[in-house]
PDB file of C-alpha atoms in Angstrom:
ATOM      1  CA  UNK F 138      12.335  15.701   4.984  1.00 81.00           C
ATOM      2  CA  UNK F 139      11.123  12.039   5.975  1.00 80.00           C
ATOM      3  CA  UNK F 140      10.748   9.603   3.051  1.00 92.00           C
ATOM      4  CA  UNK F 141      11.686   6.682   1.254  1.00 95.00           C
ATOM      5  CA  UNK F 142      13.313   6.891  -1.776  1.00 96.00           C
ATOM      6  CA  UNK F 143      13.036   4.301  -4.785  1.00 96.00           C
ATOM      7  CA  UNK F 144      15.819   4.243  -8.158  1.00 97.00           C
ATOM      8  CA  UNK F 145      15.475   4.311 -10.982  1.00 97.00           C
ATOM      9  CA  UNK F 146      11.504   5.410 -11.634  1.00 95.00           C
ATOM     10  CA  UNK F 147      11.247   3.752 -14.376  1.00 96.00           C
ATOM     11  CA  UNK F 148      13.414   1.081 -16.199  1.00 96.00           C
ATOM     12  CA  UNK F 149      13.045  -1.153 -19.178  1.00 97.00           C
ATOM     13  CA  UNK F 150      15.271  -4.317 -19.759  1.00 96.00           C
ATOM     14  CA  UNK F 151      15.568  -7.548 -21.356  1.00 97.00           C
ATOM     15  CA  UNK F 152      14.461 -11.160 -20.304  1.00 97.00           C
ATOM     16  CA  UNK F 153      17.126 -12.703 -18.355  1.00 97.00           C
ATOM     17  CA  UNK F 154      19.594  -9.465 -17.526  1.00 97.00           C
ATOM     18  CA  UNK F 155      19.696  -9.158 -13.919  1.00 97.00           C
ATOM     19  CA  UNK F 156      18.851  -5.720 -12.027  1.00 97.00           C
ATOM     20  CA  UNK F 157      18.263  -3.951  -8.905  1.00 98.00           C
ATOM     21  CA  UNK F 158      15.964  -1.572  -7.556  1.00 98.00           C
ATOM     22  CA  UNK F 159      16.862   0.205  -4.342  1.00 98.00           C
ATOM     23  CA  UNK F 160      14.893   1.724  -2.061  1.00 98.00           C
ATOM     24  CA  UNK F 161      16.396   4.010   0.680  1.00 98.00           C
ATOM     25  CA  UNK F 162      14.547   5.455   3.958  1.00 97.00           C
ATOM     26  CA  UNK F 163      15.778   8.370   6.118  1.00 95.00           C
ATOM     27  CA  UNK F 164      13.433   7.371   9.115  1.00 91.00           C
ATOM     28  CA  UNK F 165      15.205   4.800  10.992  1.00 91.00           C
ATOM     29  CA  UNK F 166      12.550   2.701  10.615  1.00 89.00           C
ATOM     30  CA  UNK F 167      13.214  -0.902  11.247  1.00 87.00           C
ATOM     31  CA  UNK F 168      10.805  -2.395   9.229  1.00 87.00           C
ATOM     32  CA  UNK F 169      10.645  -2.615   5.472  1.00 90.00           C
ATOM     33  CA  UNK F 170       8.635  -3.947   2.702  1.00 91.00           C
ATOM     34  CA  UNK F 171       8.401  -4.472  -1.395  1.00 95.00           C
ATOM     35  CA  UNK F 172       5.311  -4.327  -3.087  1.00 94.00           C
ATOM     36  CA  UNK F 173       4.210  -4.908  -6.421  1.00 96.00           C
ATOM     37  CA  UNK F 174       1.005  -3.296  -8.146  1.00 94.00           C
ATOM     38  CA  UNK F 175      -1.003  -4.808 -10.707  1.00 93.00           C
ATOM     39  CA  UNK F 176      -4.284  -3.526 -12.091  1.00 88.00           C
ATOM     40  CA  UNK F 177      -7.172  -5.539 -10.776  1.00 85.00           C
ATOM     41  CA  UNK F 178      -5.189  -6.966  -8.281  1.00 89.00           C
ATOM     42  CA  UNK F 179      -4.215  -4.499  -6.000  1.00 88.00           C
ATOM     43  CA  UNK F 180      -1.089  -4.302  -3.545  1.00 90.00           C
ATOM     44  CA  UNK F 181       1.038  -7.952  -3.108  1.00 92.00           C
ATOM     45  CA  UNK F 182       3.830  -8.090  -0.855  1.00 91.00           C
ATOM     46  CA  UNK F 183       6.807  -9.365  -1.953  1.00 95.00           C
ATOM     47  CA  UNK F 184       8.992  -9.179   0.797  1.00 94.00           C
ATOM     48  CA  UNK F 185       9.560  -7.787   3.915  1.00 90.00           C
ATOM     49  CA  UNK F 186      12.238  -7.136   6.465  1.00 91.00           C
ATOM     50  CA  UNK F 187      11.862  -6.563  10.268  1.00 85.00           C
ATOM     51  CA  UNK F 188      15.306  -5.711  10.936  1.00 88.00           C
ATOM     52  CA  UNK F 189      18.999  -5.657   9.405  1.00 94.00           C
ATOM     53  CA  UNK F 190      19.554  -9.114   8.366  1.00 94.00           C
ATOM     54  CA  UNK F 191      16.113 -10.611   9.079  1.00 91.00           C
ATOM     55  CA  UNK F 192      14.017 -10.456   6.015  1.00 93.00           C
ATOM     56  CA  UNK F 193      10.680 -13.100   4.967  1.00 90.00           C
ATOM     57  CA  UNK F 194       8.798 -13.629   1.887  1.00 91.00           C
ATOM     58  CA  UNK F 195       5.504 -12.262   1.096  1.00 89.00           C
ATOM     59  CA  UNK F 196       2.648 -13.426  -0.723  1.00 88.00           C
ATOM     60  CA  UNK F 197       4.609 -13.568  -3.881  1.00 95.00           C
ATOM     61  CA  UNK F 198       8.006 -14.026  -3.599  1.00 96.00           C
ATOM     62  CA  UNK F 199       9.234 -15.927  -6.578  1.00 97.00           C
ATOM     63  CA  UNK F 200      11.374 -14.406  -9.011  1.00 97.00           C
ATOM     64  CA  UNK F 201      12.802 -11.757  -6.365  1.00 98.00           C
ATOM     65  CA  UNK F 202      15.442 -11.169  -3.785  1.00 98.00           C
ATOM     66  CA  UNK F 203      16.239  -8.750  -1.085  1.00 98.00           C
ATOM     67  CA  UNK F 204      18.805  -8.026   1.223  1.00 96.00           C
ATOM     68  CA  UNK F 205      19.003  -5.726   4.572  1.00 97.00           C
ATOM     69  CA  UNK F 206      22.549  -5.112   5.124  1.00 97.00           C
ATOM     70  CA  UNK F 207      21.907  -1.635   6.418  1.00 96.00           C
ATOM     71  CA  UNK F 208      18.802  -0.412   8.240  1.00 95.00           C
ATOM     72  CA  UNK F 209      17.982   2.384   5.634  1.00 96.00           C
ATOM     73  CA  UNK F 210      18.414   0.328   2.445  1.00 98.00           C
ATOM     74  CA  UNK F 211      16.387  -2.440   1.337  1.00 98.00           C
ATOM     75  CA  UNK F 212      17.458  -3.667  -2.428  1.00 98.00           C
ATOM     76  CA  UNK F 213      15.127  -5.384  -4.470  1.00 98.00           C
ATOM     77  CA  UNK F 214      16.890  -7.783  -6.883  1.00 98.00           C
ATOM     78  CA  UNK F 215      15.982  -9.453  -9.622  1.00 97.00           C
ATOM     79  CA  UNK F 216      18.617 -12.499 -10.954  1.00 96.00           C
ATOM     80  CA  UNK F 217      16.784 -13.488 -14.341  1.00 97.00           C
ATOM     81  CA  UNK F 218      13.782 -10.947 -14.954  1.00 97.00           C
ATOM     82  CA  UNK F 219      10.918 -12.449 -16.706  1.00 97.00           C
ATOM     83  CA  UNK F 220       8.115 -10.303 -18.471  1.00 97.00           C
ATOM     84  CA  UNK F 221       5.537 -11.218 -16.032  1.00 97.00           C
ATOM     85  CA  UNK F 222       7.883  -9.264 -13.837  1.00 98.00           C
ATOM     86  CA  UNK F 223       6.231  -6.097 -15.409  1.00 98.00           C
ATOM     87  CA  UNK F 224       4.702  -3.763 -12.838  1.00 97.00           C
ATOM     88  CA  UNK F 225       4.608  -1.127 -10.703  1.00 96.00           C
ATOM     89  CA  UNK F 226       7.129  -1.701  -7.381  1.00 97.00           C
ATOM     90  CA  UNK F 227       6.726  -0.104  -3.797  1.00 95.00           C
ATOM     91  CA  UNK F 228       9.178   0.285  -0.796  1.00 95.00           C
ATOM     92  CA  UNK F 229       7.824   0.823   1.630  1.00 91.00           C
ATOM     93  CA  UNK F 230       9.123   1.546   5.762  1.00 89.00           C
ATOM     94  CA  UNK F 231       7.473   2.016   8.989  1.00 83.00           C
ATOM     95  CA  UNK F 232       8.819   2.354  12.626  1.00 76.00           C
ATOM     96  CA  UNK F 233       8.063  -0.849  13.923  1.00 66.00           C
ATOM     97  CA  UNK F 234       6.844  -4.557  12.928  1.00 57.00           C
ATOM     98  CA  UNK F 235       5.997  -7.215  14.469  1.00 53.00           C
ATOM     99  CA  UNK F 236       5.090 -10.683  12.960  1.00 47.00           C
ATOM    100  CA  UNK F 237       5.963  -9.453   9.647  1.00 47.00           C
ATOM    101  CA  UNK F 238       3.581  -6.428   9.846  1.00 46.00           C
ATOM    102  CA  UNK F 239       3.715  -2.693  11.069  1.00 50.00           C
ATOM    103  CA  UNK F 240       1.800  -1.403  13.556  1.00 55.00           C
ATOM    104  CA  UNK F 241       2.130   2.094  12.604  1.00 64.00           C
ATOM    105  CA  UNK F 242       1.865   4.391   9.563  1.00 72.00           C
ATOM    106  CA  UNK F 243       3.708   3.174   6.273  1.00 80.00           C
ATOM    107  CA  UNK F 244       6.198   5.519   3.887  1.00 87.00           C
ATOM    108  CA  UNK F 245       5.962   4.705   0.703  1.00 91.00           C
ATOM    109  CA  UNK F 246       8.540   5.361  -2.511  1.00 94.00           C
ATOM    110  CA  UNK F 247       7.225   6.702  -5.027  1.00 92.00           C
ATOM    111  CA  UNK F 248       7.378   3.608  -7.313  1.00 94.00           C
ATOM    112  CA  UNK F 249       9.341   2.205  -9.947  1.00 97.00           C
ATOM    113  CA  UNK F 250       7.993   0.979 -12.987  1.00 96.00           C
ATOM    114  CA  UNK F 251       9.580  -1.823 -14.267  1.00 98.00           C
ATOM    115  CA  UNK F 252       9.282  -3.181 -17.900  1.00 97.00           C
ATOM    116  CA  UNK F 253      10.568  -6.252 -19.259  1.00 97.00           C
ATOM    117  CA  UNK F 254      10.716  -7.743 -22.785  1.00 96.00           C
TER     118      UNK F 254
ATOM    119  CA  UNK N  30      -6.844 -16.068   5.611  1.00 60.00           C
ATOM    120  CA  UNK N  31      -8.004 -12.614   5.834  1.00 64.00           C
ATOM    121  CA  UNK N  32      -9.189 -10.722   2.932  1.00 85.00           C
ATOM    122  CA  UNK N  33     -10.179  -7.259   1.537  1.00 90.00           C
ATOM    123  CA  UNK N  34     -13.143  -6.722  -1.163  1.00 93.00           C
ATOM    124  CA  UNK N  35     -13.548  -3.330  -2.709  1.00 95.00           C
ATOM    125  CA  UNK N  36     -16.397  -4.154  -4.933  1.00 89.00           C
ATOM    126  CA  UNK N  37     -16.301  -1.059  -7.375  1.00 94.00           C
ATOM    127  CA  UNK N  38     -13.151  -0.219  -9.207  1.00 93.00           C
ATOM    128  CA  UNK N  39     -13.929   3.059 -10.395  1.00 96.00           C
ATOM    129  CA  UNK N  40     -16.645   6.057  -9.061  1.00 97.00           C
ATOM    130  CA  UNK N  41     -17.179   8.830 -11.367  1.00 97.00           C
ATOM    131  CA  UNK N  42     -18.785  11.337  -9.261  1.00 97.00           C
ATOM    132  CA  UNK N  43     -19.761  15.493  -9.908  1.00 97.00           C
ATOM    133  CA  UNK N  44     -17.874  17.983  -7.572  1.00 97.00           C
ATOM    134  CA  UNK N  45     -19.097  19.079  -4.708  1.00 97.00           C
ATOM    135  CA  UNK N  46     -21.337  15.846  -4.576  1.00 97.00           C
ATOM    136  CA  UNK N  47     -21.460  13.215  -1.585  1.00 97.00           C
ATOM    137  CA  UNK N  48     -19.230  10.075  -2.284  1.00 97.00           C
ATOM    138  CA  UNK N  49     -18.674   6.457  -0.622  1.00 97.00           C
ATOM    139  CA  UNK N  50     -15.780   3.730  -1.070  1.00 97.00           C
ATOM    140  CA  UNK N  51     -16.951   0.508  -0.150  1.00 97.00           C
ATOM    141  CA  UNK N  52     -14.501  -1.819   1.445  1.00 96.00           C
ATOM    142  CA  UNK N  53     -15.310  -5.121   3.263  1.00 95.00           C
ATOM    143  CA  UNK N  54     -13.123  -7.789   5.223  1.00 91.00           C
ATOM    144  CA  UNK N  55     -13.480 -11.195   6.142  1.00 87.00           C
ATOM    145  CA  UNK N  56     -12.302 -11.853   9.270  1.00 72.00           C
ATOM    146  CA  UNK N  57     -13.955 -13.676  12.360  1.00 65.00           C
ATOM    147  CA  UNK N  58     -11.390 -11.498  15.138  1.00 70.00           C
ATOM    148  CA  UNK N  59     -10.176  -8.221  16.037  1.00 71.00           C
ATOM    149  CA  UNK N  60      -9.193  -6.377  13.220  1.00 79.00           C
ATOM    150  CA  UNK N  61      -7.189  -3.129  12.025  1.00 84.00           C
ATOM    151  CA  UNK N  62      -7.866  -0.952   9.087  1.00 88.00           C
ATOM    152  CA  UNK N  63      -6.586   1.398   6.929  1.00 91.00           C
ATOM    153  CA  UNK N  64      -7.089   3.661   3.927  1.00 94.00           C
ATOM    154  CA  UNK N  65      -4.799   4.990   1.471  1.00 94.00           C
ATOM    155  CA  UNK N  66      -4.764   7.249  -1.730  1.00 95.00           C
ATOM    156  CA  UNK N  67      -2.780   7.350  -4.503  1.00 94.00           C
ATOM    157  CA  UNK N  68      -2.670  10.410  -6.977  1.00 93.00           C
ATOM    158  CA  UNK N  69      -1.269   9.976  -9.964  1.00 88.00           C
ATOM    159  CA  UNK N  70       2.425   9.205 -10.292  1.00 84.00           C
ATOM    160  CA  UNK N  71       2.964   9.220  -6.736  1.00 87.00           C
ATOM    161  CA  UNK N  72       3.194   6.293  -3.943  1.00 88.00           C
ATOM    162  CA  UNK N  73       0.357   5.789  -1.280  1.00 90.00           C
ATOM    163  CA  UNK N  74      -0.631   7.823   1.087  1.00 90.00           C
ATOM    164  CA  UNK N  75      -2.231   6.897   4.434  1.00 89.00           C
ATOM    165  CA  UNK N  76      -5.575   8.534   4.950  1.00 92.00           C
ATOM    166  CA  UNK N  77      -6.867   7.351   7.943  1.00 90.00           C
ATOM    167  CA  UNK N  78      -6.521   4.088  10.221  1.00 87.00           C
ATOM    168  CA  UNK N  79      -8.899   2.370  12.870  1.00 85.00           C
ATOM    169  CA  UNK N  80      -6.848   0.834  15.434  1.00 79.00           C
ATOM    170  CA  UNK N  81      -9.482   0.792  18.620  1.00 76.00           C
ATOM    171  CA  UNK N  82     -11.725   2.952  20.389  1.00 79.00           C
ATOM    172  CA  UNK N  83     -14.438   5.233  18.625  1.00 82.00           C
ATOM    173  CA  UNK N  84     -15.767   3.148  15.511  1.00 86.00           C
ATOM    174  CA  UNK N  85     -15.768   6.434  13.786  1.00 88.00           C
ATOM    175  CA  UNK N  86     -12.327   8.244  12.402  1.00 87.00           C
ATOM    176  CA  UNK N  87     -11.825  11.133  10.141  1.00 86.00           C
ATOM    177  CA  UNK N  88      -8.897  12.606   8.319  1.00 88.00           C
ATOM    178  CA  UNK N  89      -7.900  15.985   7.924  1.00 80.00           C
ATOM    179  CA  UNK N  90      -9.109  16.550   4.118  1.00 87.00           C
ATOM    180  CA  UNK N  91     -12.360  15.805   5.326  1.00 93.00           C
ATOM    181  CA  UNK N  92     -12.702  12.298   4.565  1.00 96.00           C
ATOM    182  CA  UNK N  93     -14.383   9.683   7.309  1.00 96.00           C
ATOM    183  CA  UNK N  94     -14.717   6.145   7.692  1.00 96.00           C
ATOM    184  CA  UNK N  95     -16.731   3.764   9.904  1.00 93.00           C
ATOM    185  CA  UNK N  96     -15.835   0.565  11.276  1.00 91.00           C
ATOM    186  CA  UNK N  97     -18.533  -1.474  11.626  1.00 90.00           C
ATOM    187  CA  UNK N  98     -17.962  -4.648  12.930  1.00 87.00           C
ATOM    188  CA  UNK N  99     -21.606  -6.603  12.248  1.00 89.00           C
ATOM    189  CA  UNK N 100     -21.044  -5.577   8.559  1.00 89.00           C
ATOM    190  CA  UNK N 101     -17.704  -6.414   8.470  1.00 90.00           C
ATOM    191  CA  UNK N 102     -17.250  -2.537   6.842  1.00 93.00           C
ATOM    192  CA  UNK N 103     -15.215  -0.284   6.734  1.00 94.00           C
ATOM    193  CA  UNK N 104     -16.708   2.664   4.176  1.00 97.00           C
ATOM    194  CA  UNK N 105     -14.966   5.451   3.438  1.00 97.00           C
ATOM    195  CA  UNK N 106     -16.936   8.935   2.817  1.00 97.00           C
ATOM    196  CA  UNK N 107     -16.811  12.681   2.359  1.00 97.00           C
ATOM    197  CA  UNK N 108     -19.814  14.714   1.703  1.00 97.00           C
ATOM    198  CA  UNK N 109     -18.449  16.706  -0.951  1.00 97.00           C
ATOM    199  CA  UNK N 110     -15.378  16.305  -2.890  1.00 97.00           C
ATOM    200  CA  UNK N 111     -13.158  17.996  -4.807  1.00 96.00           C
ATOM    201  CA  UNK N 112     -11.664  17.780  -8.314  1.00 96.00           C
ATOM    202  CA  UNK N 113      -8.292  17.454  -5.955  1.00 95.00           C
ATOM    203  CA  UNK N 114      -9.607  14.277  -4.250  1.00 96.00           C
ATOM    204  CA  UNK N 115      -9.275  12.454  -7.637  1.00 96.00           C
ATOM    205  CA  UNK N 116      -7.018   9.371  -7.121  1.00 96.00           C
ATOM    206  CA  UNK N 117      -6.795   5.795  -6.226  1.00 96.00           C
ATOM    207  CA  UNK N 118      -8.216   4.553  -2.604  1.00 97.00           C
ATOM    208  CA  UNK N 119      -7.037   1.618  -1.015  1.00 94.00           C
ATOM    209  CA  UNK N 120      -8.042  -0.146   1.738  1.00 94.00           C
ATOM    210  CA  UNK N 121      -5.865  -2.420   3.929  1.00 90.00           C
ATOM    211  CA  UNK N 122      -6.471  -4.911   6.612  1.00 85.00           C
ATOM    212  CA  UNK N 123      -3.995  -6.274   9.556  1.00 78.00           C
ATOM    213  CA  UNK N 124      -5.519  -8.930  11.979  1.00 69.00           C
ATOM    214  CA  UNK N 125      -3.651  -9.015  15.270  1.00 61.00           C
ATOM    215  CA  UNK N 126      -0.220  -9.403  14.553  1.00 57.00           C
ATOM    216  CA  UNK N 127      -0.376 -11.091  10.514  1.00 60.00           C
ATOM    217  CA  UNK N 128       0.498  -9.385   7.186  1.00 69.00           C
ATOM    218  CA  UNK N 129      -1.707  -6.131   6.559  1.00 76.00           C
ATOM    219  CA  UNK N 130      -3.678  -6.943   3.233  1.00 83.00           C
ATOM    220  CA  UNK N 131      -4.603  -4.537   0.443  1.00 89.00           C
ATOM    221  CA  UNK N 132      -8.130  -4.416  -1.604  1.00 91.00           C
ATOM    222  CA  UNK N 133      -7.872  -3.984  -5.088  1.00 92.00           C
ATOM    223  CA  UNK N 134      -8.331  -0.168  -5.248  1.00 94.00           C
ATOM    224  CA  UNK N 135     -11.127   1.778  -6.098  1.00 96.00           C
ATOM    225  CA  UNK N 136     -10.262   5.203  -8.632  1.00 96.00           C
ATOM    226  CA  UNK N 137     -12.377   7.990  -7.665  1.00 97.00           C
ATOM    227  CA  UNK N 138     -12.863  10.269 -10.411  1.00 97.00           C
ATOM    228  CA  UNK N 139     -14.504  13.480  -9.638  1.00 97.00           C
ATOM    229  CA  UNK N 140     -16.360  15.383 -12.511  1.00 96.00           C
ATOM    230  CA  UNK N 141     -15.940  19.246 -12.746  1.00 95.00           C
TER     231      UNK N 141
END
């Protein structure tokens, strides 16, 4: 079954203790994205990667990292959470992308809700 | 910069009534657009997508949306829903070869 899968689905930490969220697709796809939902403000990408080892921020990078080591994983990483890092995170993967968008349908996980206090 | 505007946030609606999702872009060239859903606890879901050639596209749960390019529109409707259809809609903008954007989301919620 195609899909992208997210871990853990929900996770609550502390201020300042590093973590990761991963976010694995089974599509081949080359291109990958993080998003972050917030009520009222929709969808914001965080990052996105076209290929193994070329990745580009978003509209709202700060606070995050990423990595694409391998073409179906695509880590989210947070060094020092902070609690305005609270939300609701996407992956998501599509075939292609070109200028740091994808031209065809998008997979998403099935989100990760992230708490921190 | 392009940009999405889905002015309502939530439509309560009865079953088996007529509904419409307003979405609206600002964008003075060639667009793409999209619409997903999101039900509960899940990710999104893409509904349907205008990428060129009839103005008019439909998905296969009976939704349909129109690109109108005067209005700068893109509506999506469905003449009667179902308690099922009850989720968040999203609409999403790419313009040539930038970002796609997402709109705010609008939650449909339809009354038994």
């Amino acid at each position: 079954e195609a899909q992208v899968t997210q871990n853990p689905r929900y996770l609550i930490t502390v201020t300042g203790k590093k973590l990761t969220v991963t976010c694995s697709q089974n599509m081949n796809h080359e291109y990958m994205s993080w998003y972050r939902q917030d009520p009222g403000l929709g969808l914001r990408q965080i990052y996105y990667s076209m290929n193994v080892e070329v990745t580009d921020k978003g509209d709202v990078p700060e606070g995050y990292k990423v990595s694409r080591k391998e073409k179906r994983n695509f880590p989210l990483i947070l060094e020092s959470p902070s609690p305005n890092q609270t939300s609701l995170y996407f992956c998501a993967s599509s075939l292609t992308g070109t200028g740091g968008i994808s031209n065809t349908e998008a997979f998403f996980g099935q989100g990760t809700r992230l708490t921190v206090v | 910069a392009q940009s999405v505007t889905q002015l309502d946030s939530q439509v309560p609606v009865f079953e088996e009534a007529p509904v419409e999702l307003r979405c609206n872009y600002s964008s003075s060239v060639s667009v793409y657009l999209f619409w997903y859903v999101q039900y509960p606890n899940q990710g999104l879901q893409l509904l349907l997508k205008y990428l060129s050639g009839s103005t008019l596209v439909e998905s296969i749960n009976g939704f349909e949306a129109e690109f109108n390019k005067s209005q700068t529109s893109f509506h999506l409707r469905k003449p009667s829903v179902h308690i099922s259809d009850t989720a968040e809609y999203f609409c999403a903008v790419r313009r040539g070869y930038q970002k796609v954007t997402f709109g705010t989301g609008t939650k449909l919620q339809v009354i038994p």
